[in-house]
mmCIF file of C-alpha atoms in Angstrom:
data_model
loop_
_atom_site.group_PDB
_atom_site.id
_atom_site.type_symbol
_atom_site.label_atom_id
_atom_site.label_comp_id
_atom_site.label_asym_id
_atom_site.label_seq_id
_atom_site.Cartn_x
_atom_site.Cartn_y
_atom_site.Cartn_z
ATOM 1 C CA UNK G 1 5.197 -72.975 16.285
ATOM 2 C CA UNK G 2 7.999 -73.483 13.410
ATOM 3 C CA UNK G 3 11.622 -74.312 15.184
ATOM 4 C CA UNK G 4 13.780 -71.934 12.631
ATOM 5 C CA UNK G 5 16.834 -71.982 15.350
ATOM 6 C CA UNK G 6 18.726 -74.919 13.313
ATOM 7 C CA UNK G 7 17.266 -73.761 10.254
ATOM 8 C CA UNK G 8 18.487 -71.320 7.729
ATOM 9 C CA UNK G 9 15.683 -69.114 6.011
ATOM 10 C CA UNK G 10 15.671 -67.562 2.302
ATOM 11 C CA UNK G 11 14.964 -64.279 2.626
ATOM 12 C CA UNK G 12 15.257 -62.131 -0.460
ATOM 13 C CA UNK G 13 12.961 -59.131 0.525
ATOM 14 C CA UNK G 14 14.788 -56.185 -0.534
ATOM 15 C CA UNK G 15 12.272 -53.499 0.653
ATOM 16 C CA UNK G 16 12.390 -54.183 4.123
ATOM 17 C CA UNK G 17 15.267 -55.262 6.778
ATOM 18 C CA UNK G 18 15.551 -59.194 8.124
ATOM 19 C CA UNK G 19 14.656 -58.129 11.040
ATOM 20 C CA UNK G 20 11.925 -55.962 11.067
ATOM 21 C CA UNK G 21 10.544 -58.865 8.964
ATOM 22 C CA UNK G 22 11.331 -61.341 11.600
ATOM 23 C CA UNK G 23 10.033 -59.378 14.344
ATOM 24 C CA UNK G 24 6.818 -58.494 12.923
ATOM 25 C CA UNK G 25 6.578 -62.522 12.184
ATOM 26 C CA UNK G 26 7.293 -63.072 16.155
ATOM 27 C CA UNK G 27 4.957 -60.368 17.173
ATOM 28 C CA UNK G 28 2.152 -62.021 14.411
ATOM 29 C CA UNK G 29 3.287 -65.703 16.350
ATOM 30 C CA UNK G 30 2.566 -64.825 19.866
ATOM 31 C CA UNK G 31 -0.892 -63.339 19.310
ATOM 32 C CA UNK G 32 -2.123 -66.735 17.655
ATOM 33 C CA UNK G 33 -0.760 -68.461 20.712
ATOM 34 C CA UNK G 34 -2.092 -66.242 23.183
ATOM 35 C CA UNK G 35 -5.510 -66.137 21.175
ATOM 36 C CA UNK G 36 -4.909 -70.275 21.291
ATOM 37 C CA UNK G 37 -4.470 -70.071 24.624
ATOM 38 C CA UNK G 38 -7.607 -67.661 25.681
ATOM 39 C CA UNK G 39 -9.618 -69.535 23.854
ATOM 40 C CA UNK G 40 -9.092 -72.995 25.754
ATOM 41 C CA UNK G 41 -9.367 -70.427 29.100
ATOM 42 C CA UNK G 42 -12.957 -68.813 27.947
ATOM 43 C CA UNK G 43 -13.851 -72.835 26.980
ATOM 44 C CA UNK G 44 -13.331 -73.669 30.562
ATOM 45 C CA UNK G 45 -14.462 -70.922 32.060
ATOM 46 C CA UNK G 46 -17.554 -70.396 29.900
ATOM 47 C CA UNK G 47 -21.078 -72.318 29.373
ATOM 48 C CA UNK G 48 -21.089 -74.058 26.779
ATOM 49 C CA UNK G 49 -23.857 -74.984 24.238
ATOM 50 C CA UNK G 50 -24.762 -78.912 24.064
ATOM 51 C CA UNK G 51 -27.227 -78.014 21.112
ATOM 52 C CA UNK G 52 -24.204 -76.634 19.333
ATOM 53 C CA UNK G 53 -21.400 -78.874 20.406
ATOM 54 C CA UNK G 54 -23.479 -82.166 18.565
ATOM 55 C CA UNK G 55 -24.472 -79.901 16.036
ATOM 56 C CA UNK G 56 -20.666 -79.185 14.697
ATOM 57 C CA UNK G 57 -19.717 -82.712 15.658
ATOM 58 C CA UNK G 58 -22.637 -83.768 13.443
ATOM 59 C CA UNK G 59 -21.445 -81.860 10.588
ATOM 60 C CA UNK G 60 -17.765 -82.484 10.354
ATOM 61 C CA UNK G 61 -18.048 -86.134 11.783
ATOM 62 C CA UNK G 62 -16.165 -85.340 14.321
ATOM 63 C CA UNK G 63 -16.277 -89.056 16.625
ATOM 64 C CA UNK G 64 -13.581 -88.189 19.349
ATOM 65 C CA UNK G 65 -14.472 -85.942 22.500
ATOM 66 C CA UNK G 66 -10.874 -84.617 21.867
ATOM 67 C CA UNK G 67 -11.208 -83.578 18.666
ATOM 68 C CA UNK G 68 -14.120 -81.363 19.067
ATOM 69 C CA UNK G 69 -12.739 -79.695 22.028
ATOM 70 C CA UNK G 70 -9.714 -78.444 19.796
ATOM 71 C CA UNK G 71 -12.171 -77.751 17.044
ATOM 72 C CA UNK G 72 -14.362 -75.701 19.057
ATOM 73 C CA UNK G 73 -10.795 -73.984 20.364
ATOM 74 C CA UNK G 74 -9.649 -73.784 17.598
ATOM 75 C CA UNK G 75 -13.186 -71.727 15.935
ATOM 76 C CA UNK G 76 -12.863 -69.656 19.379
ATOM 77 C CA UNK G 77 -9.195 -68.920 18.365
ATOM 78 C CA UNK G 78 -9.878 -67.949 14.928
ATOM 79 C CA UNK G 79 -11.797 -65.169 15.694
ATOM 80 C CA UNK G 80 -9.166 -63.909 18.269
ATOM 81 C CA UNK G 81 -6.744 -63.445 15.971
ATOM 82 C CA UNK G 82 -8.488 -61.634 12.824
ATOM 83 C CA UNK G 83 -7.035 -58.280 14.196
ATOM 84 C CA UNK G 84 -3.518 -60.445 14.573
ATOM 85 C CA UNK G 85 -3.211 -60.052 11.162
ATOM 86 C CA UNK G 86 -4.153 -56.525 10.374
ATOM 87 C CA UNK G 87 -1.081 -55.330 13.072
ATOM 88 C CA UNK G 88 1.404 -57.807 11.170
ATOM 89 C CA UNK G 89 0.919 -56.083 7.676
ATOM 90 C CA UNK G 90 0.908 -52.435 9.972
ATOM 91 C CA UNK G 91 4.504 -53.543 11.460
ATOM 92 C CA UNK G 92 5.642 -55.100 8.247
ATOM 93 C CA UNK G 93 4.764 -51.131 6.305
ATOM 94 C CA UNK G 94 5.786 -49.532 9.558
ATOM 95 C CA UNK G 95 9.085 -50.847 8.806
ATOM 96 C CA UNK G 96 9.657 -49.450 5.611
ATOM 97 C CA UNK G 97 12.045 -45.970 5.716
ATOM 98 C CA UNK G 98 10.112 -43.066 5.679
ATOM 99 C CA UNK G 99 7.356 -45.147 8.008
ATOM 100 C CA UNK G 100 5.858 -45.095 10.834
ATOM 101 C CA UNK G 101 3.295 -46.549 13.000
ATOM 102 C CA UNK G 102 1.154 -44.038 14.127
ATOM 103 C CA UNK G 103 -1.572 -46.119 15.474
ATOM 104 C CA UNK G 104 -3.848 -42.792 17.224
ATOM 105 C CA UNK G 105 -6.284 -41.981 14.675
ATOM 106 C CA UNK G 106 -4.764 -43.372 11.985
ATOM 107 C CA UNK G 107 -2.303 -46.382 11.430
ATOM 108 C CA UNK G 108 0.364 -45.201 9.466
ATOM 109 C CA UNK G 109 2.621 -42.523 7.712
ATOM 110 C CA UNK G 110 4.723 -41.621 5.818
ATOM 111 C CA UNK G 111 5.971 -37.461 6.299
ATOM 112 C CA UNK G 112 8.373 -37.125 3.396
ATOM 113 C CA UNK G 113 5.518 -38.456 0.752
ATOM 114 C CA UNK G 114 2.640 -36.795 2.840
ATOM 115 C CA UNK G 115 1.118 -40.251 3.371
ATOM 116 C CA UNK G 116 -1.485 -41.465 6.354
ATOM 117 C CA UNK G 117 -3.433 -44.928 5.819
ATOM 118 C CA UNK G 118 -5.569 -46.945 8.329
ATOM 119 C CA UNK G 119 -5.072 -51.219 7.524
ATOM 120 C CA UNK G 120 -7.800 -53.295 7.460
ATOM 121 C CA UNK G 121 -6.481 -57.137 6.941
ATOM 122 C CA UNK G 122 -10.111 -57.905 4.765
ATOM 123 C CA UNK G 123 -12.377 -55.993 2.907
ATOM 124 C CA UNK G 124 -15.120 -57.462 5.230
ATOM 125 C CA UNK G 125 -13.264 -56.436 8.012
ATOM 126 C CA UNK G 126 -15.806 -53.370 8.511
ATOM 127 C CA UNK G 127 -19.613 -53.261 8.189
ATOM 128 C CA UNK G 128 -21.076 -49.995 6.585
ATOM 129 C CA UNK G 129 -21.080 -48.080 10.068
ATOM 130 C CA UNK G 130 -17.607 -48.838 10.854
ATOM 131 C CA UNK G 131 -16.108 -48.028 7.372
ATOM 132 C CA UNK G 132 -17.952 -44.524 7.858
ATOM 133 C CA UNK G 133 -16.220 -44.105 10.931
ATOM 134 C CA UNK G 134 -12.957 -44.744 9.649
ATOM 135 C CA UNK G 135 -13.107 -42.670 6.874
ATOM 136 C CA UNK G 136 -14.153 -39.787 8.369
ATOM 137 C CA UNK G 137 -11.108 -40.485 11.136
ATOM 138 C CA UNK G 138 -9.185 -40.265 7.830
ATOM 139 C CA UNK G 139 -11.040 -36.908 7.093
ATOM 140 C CA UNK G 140 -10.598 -35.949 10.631
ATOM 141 C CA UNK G 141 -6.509 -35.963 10.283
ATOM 142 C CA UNK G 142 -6.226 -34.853 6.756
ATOM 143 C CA UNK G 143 -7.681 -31.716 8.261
ATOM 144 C CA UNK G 144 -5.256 -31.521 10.987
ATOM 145 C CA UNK G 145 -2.414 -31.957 8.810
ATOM 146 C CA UNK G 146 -0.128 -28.948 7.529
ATOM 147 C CA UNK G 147 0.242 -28.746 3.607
ATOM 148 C CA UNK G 148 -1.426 -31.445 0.901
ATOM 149 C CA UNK G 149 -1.643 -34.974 2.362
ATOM 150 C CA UNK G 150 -3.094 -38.050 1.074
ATOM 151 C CA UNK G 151 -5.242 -40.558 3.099
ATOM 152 C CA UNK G 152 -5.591 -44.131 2.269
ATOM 153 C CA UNK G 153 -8.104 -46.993 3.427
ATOM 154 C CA UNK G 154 -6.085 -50.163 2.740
ATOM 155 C CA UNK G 155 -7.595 -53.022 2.206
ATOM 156 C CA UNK G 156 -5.117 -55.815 2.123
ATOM 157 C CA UNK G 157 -7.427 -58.600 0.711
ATOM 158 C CA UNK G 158 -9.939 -57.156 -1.652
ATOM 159 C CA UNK G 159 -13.190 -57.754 -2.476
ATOM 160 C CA UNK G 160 -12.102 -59.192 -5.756
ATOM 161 C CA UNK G 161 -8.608 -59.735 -6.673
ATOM 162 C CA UNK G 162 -7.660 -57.184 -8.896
ATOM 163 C CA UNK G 163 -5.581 -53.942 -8.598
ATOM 164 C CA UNK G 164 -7.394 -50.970 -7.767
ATOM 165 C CA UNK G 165 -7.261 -47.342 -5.913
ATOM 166 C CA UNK G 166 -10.589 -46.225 -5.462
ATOM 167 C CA UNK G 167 -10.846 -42.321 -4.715
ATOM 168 C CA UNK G 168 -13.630 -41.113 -2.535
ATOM 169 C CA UNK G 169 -12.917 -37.592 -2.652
ATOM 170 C CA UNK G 170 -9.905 -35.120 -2.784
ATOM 171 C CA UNK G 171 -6.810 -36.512 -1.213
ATOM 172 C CA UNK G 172 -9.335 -39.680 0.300
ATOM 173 C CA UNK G 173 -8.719 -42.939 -1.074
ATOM 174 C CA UNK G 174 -9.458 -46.741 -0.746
ATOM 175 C CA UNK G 175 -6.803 -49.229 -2.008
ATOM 176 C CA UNK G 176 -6.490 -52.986 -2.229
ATOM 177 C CA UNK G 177 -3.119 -54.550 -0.184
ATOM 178 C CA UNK G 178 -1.289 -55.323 -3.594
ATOM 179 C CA UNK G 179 -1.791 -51.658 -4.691
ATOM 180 C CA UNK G 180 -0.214 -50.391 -1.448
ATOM 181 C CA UNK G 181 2.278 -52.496 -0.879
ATOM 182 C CA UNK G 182 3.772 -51.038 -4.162
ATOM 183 C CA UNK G 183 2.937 -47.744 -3.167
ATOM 184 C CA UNK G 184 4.745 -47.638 -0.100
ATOM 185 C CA UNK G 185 8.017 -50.366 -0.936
ATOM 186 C CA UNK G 186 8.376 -49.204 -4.683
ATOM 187 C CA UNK G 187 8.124 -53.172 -5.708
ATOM 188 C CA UNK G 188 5.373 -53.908 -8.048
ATOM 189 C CA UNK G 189 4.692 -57.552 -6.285
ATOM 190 C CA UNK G 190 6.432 -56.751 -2.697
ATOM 191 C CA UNK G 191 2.903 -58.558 -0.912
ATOM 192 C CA UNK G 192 3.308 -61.274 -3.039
ATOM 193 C CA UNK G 193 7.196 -61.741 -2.043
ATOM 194 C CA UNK G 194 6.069 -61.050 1.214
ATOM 195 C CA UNK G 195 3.575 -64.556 1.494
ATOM 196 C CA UNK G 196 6.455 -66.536 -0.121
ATOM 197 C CA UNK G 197 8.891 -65.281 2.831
ATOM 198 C CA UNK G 198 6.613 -65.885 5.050
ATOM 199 C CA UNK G 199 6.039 -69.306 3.261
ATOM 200 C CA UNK G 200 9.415 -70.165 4.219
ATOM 201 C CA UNK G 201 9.147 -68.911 7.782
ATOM 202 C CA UNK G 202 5.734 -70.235 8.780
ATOM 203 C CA UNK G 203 4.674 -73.231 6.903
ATOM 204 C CA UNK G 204 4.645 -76.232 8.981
ATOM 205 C CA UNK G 205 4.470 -78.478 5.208
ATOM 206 C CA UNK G 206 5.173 -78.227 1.946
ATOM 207 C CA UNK G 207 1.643 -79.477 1.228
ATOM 208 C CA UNK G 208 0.231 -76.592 3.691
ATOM 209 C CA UNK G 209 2.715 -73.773 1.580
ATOM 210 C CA UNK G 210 1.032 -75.161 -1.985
ATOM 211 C CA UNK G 211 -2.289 -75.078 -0.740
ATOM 212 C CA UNK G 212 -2.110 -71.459 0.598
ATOM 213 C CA UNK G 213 -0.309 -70.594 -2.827
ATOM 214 C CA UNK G 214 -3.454 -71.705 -4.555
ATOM 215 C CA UNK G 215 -5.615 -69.649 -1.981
ATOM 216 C CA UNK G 216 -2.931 -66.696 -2.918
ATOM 217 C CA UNK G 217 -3.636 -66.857 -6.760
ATOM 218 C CA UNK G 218 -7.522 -66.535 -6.048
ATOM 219 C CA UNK G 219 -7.527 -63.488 -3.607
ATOM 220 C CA UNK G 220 -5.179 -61.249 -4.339
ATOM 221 C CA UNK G 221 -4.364 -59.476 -7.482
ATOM 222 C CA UNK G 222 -1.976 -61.263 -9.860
ATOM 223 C CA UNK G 223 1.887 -60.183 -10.257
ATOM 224 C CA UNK G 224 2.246 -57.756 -12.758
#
């Protein structure tokens, strides 16, 4: 984890507060370590697969008994802490004024703009089945609510990077994460100033903060 004590931090976000930014940055930091830290547990605790363990070693030349064992943590890990990331983008919008987090039924809103929207982190996030479900949860509350609300499916990383709100009936809508995040903070590119913050914060080398730049520029929309 980045030691940002002795260090002072950029931070020109002017949607959101330093410290709702920071917090939802700690909150995002301790599920990756406890999801590091389950996943060594469940390696110990589980069986685990010879077949497999030469397999991956095979494949990624991995020579050093070490190594592998934080690989294969490391894979376990990974797959702990897809949801991590879906809550961080729900605490950063829960911020916002006007926001909440409502998490039952939906994950956020928004009362003076008549808002709900669930977050998904990836549009792969859901299969078929589960995207049915949470649309018609969306349904579900738009029902329940008093005067014309909108619902939105948010999908922060998009099938392909380009800005788009997709409606799927009255007042029902799915929406890429660039698309949102302009929605709700009034700043055309507020996800993109959001990565390089969190650039800033998070990235252990400048190499690292480059390379996810690149990654940046090939899924997500471009700045307008």
């Amino acid at each position: 984890m980045p030691n940002r004590q002795s260090q002072k931090i950029p931070f020109n976000l002017e949607w959101i507060a330093y410290e709702h930014f920071q917090q939802a940055i700690d909150n995002l930091l301790s599920a990756g370590l406890s999801a590091k830290n389950k996943a060594s547990q469940k390696r110990v605790k589980n069986v685990i697969d010879p077949f497999s363990s030469l397999f991956i070693a095979s494949t990624f030349a991995i020579e050093e008994p070490e190594k592998l064992v934080s690989f294969q943590d490391a894979e376990s890990a990974l797959r702990g802490m897809s949801n991590a990331m879906g809550n961080f983008h729900q605490n950063i919008l829960g911020s916002l004024d006007g926001w909440v987090n409502h998490d039952a039924g939906y994950d956020l809103e928004c009362k003076s703009r008549k808002i709900i929207a669930e977050v998904k982190n990836k549009h792969n996030t859901m299969n078929m089945s589960n995207k049915r479900e949470v649309l018609e949860g969306l349904r579900t509350a738009l029902r329940q609510k008093k005067g014309t609300w909108e619902a939105h499916l948010v999908q922060i990383i998009p099938r392909k990077p380009v800005r788009e709100t997709k409606q799927i009936e009255k007042n029902l809508y799915e929406i890429d994460g660039a698309s949102f995040y302009h929605l709700a903070t009034g700043h055309e590119n507020s996800i993109h100033d959001l990565f390089f913050a969190m650039c800033d914060y998070l990235s252990p080398s400048e190499q690292i903060c480059e390379h996810c730049k690149k990654i940046l520029v090939e899924s997500l929309p471009p700045k307008i």
